[in-house]
CSV table of C-alpha atoms and ligand atoms in Angstrom, one decimal:
chain,number,residue,atom,x,y,z
P,1,MET,CA,-3.5,-53.4,62.5
P,2,ALA,CA,-0.9,-54.9,60.2
P,3,PHE,CA,-1.4,-55.7,56.6
P,4,ALA,CA,-1.0,-59.1,55.0
P,5,GLY,CA,2.5,-59.5,53.9
P,6,ASP,CA,2.7,-62.5,51.6
P,7,ASP,CA,4.1,-62.6,48.0
P,8,SER,CA,0.9,-61.3,46.6
P,9,TYR,CA,1.5,-58.0,48.1
P,10,HIS,CA,4.5,-57.2,45.9
P,11,GLY,CA,3.4,-54.2,43.8
P,12,VAL,CA,0.0,-53.9,45.5
P,13,ASP,CA,-0.9,-50.3,46.3
P,14,ASP,CA,-0.8,-50.4,50.1
P,15,THR,CA,-3.0,-47.3,50.4
P,16,ARG,CA,-5.9,-49.4,49.4
P,17,VAL,CA,-5.3,-51.8,52.3
P,18,ALA,CA,-4.9,-48.8,54.7
P,19,ARG,CA,-8.2,-47.3,53.5
P,20,ILE,CA,-9.9,-50.7,54.1
P,21,ALA,CA,-8.4,-51.0,57.6
P,22,ALA,CA,-9.5,-47.5,58.4
P,23,ALA,CA,-13.1,-48.3,57.4
P,24,ILE,CA,-13.3,-51.2,59.9
P,25,THR,CA,-14.7,-50.3,63.3
P,26,VAL,CA,-14.1,-52.4,66.5
P,27,PHE,CA,-16.9,-52.7,69.0
P,28,PRO,CA,-15.6,-54.0,72.4
P,29,GLY,CA,-18.1,-56.3,74.2
P,30,PHE,CA,-20.3,-57.1,71.2
P,31,PRO,CA,-22.2,-59.4,71.0
P,32,LYS,CA,-21.1,-60.4,74.5
P,33,PRO,CA,-18.4,-59.5,77.0
P,34,GLY,CA,-14.9,-60.6,75.9
P,35,ILE,CA,-15.6,-60.3,72.2
P,36,SER,CA,-14.2,-57.4,70.2
P,37,PHE,CA,-16.5,-57.2,67.2
P,38,HIS,CA,-14.9,-56.1,63.9
P,39,ASP,CA,-17.5,-54.4,61.8
P,40,VAL,CA,-17.0,-54.2,58.0
P,41,THR,CA,-20.1,-52.2,57.2
P,42,GLY,CA,-18.1,-49.0,57.0
P,43,ILE,CA,-16.4,-50.3,53.9
P,44,PHE,CA,-19.8,-50.0,52.1
P,45,HIS,CA,-20.3,-46.4,53.2
P,46,LYS,CA,-17.5,-45.4,50.8
P,47,PRO,CA,-17.9,-46.9,47.3
P,48,GLU,CA,-14.2,-46.2,46.6
P,49,VAL,CA,-13.2,-48.4,49.6
P,50,PHE,CA,-15.6,-51.1,48.6
P,51,ARG,CA,-14.0,-51.0,45.1
P,52,ASP,CA,-10.5,-51.2,46.7
P,53,ALA,CA,-11.5,-54.4,48.5
P,54,ILE,CA,-13.1,-56.0,45.5
P,55,GLY,CA,-10.2,-55.0,43.3
P,56,LEU,CA,-7.6,-56.6,45.6
P,57,PHE,CA,-9.5,-59.9,45.6
P,58,VAL,CA,-10.2,-59.8,41.8
P,59,GLU,CA,-6.5,-59.0,41.0
P,60,ARG,CA,-5.5,-62.0,43.1
P,61,TYR,CA,-7.8,-64.6,41.4
P,62,LYS,CA,-8.0,-63.3,37.8
P,63,GLY,CA,-6.5,-65.8,35.4
P,64,LYS,CA,-6.3,-68.6,38.1
P,65,GLY,CA,-9.2,-70.7,36.6
P,66,VAL,CA,-11.6,-69.9,39.5
P,67,THR,CA,-15.1,-71.1,38.3
P,68,LEU,CA,-17.0,-70.8,41.6
P,69,VAL,CA,-17.1,-68.1,44.4
P,70,ALA,CA,-18.8,-69.4,47.5
P,71,GLY,CA,-20.0,-66.7,50.0
P,72,ILE,CA,-20.8,-67.4,53.6
P,73,GLU,CA,-24.0,-66.0,55.1
P,74,ALA,CA,-24.3,-63.3,56.0
P,75,ARG,CA,-21.3,-61.1,55.7
P,76,GLY,CA,-19.6,-63.2,53.0
P,77,PHE,CA,-22.6,-62.2,50.9
P,78,PHE,CA,-21.4,-58.5,51.0
P,79,PHE,CA,-18.3,-59.4,48.9
P,80,ALA,CA,-18.7,-62.7,47.1
P,81,PRO,CA,-21.2,-62.0,44.4
P,82,THR,CA,-19.3,-58.9,43.2
P,83,ILE,CA,-16.1,-60.9,43.1
P,84,ALA,CA,-17.8,-63.7,41.2
P,85,LEU,CA,-19.2,-61.2,38.7
P,86,GLU,CA,-15.8,-59.6,38.1
P,87,LEU,CA,-14.2,-63.0,37.6
P,88,GLY,CA,-16.9,-64.4,35.4
P,89,ALA,CA,-17.4,-67.2,37.9
P,90,LYS,CA,-20.7,-68.5,39.5
P,91,PHE,CA,-21.7,-67.4,43.0
P,92,VAL,CA,-22.8,-70.0,45.4
P,93,PRO,CA,-24.4,-69.0,48.7
P,94,LEU,CA,-23.5,-71.1,51.8
P,95,ARG,CA,-26.5,-70.4,54.0
P,96,LYS,CA,-27.5,-70.7,57.6
P,97,PRO,CA,-29.8,-73.7,58.4
P,98,ARG,CA,-33.3,-74.1,56.8
P,99,LYS,CA,-33.0,-71.2,54.4
P,100,LEU,CA,-32.5,-73.2,51.2
P,101,PRO,CA,-35.5,-74.9,49.7
P,102,GLY,CA,-33.8,-77.8,47.8
P,103,GLU,CA,-31.8,-80.8,48.9
P,104,VAL,CA,-28.7,-79.6,50.9
P,105,ILE,CA,-25.3,-80.6,52.1
P,106,SER,CA,-25.0,-79.5,55.7
P,107,GLU,CA,-22.0,-79.0,58.0
P,108,GLU,CA,-22.0,-78.1,61.6
P,109,TYR,CA,-19.2,-76.0,63.2
P,110,SER,CA,-18.3,-74.1,66.4
P,111,LEU,CA,-17.8,-70.4,66.6
P,112,GLU,CA,-16.0,-67.9,68.8
P,113,TYR,CA,-19.5,-67.3,70.3
P,114,GLY,CA,-21.6,-70.5,69.8
P,115,THR,CA,-22.2,-73.2,67.2
P,116,ASP,CA,-24.0,-73.1,63.9
P,117,ARG,CA,-24.5,-74.9,60.6
P,118,ILE,CA,-24.1,-73.9,57.0
P,119,GLU,CA,-25.9,-75.5,54.0
P,120,MET,CA,-25.4,-75.5,50.3
P,121,HIS,CA,-27.7,-76.8,47.6
P,122,VAL,CA,-26.7,-80.2,46.2
P,123,GLY,CA,-25.7,-79.7,42.6
P,124,ALA,CA,-24.4,-76.2,43.1
P,125,VAL,CA,-20.8,-77.5,42.8
P,126,GLU,CA,-19.9,-79.4,39.6
P,127,PRO,CA,-17.1,-81.9,39.3
P,128,ASN,CA,-14.5,-79.6,37.7
P,129,ASP,CA,-15.2,-76.5,39.7
P,130,ARG,CA,-12.3,-74.6,41.2
P,131,ALA,CA,-13.6,-72.6,44.2
P,132,ILE,CA,-12.7,-69.7,46.4
P,133,ILE,CA,-14.6,-69.3,49.7
P,134,VAL,CA,-15.2,-65.7,50.7
P,135,ASP,CA,-16.1,-64.3,54.1
P,136,ASP,CA,-15.6,-61.0,55.9
P,137,LEU,CA,-13.5,-62.4,58.7
P,138,ILE,CA,-11.7,-65.5,59.9
P,139,ALA,CA,-11.7,-66.0,63.7
P,140,THR,CA,-11.5,-69.6,64.9
P,141,GLY,CA,-11.7,-70.9,61.3
P,142,GLY,CA,-14.8,-73.0,62.2
P,143,THR,CA,-17.0,-71.5,59.6
P,144,LEU,CA,-14.5,-71.8,56.7
P,145,SER,CA,-13.5,-75.3,57.7
P,146,ALA,CA,-17.2,-76.4,57.4
P,147,ALA,CA,-17.4,-74.5,54.1
P,148,LYS,CA,-14.3,-76.3,52.7
P,149,ARG,CA,-16.0,-79.7,53.2
P,150,ALA,CA,-18.8,-78.7,50.8
P,151,GLY,CA,-17.3,-80.6,47.9
P,152,ALA,CA,-15.4,-78.4,45.5
P,153,GLU,CA,-11.7,-78.1,44.9
P,154,VAL,CA,-11.0,-75.1,47.1
P,155,VAL,CA,-8.2,-73.0,45.7
P,156,GLU,CA,-8.1,-70.6,48.6
P,157,CYS,CA,-10.2,-68.9,51.3
P,158,ALA,CA,-10.4,-65.1,51.0
P,159,CYS,CA,-11.3,-62.8,53.9
P,160,VAL,CA,-11.1,-59.1,54.6
P,161,ILE,CA,-9.9,-59.6,58.2
P,162,GLU,CA,-8.0,-62.3,60.1
P,163,LEU,CA,-8.0,-62.4,63.9
P,164,GLN,CA,-4.6,-63.9,64.2
P,165,GLU,CA,-4.7,-64.8,67.9
P,166,LEU,CA,-7.4,-67.3,67.2
P,167,LYS,CA,-5.2,-69.3,64.8
P,168,GLY,CA,-8.1,-70.1,62.5
P,169,ARG,CA,-5.9,-70.8,59.5
P,170,GLU,CA,-4.5,-73.8,61.3
P,171,LYS,CA,-8.0,-75.4,61.1
P,172,LEU,CA,-7.9,-75.2,57.4
P,173,GLY,CA,-4.9,-77.5,56.9
P,174,LYS,CA,-3.4,-77.2,53.4
P,175,ILE,CA,-6.0,-74.7,52.1
P,176,PRO,CA,-4.4,-71.3,52.0
P,177,VAL,CA,-6.1,-68.2,53.4
P,178,PHE,CA,-5.7,-64.8,51.8
P,179,VAL,CA,-6.5,-61.8,54.0
P,180,LEU,CA,-6.4,-58.1,53.5
P,181,VAL,CA,-6.1,-56.9,57.1
P,182,GLU,CA,-4.5,-58.9,59.9
P,183,THR,CA,-5.2,-58.0,63.6
P,184,ASN,CA,-5.6,-59.5,67.0
K,1,LIG,O1,-13.8,-68.2,62.0
K,1,LIG,P1,-15.0,-68.3,62.8
K,1,LIG,O2,-14.8,-68.5,64.3
K,1,LIG,O3,-15.9,-69.4,62.3
K,1,LIG,O4,-15.8,-66.9,62.8
K,1,LIG,C1,-16.0,-66.2,61.6
K,1,LIG,C2,-17.5,-66.1,61.2
K,1,LIG,O5,-18.2,-65.5,62.2
K,1,LIG,C3,-19.0,-64.4,61.6
K,1,LIG,O6,-20.2,-64.8,61.2
K,1,LIG,P2,-21.5,-65.1,62.2
K,1,LIG,O7,-21.5,-66.5,62.5
K,1,LIG,O8,-21.4,-64.1,63.4
K,1,LIG,O9,-22.7,-64.7,61.3
K,1,LIG,P3,-23.3,-63.4,60.5
K,1,LIG,O10,-22.4,-63.2,59.3
K,1,LIG,O11,-24.6,-63.9,60.1
K,1,LIG,O12,-23.3,-62.3,61.4
K,1,LIG,C4,-18.1,-64.0,60.4
K,1,LIG,O13,-18.9,-63.3,59.5
K,1,LIG,C5,-17.6,-65.3,59.9
K,1,LIG,O14,-18.6,-66.0,59.1
K,2,LIG,N1,-14.6,-60.8,66.7
K,2,LIG,C1,-15.4,-60.9,65.7
K,2,LIG,N2,-15.8,-59.8,65.0
K,2,LIG,C2,-16.7,-59.9,63.9
K,2,LIG,N3,-17.1,-61.1,63.5
K,2,LIG,C3,-16.7,-62.2,64.1
K,2,LIG,N4,-17.0,-63.5,63.9
K,2,LIG,C4,-16.3,-64.2,64.9
K,2,LIG,N5,-15.6,-63.4,65.7
K,2,LIG,C5,-15.8,-62.1,65.2
């Protein structure tokens, strides 16, 4: 695995990224043959590694006027609320279909292994919100590109892992994607 190498990495303590990468386990053939599943749950087994990941995201967005942190169900929920709390921003869940009780905005998308839909409550985004969208991983970019259509000004998408071979960031057009760990 390589580590993200954009400008934001000047001065960042790389040992944090190395610890995060070491806590990710790859399961070949899950959930079906041909897929190598990158599992982030090991990050949460070590509170100091969880803190490393949250710290890297918070350092990037502090002082950038972010008012809304959207997290994608389910694994975006592992990270997004804590980042929102640290930034003093609101957390908005982007949920799988038929989970939210109120009126929703709904977007369908295709995945590396199927299709799905995400939904957000109407009214969760206010006109002047500046959002980041958080997920554990970007693969094809289908999920994040549906999320970006949800209505806020999206400053950036933030993920722990990028599967570079799938070129997901191309699907996001002008919206930048910040990742901690790049791999294939
Ligand atoms: O870039 P993409 O090709 O859209 O793939 C990335 C998405 O796939 C995974 O979620 P999944 O749909 O498996 O749902 P889960 O978090 O509920 O397990 C992952 O957590 C991302 O949300
Ligand atoms: N290879 C992968 N590992 C974990 N989550 C994923 N979501 C889409 N592709 C994935």
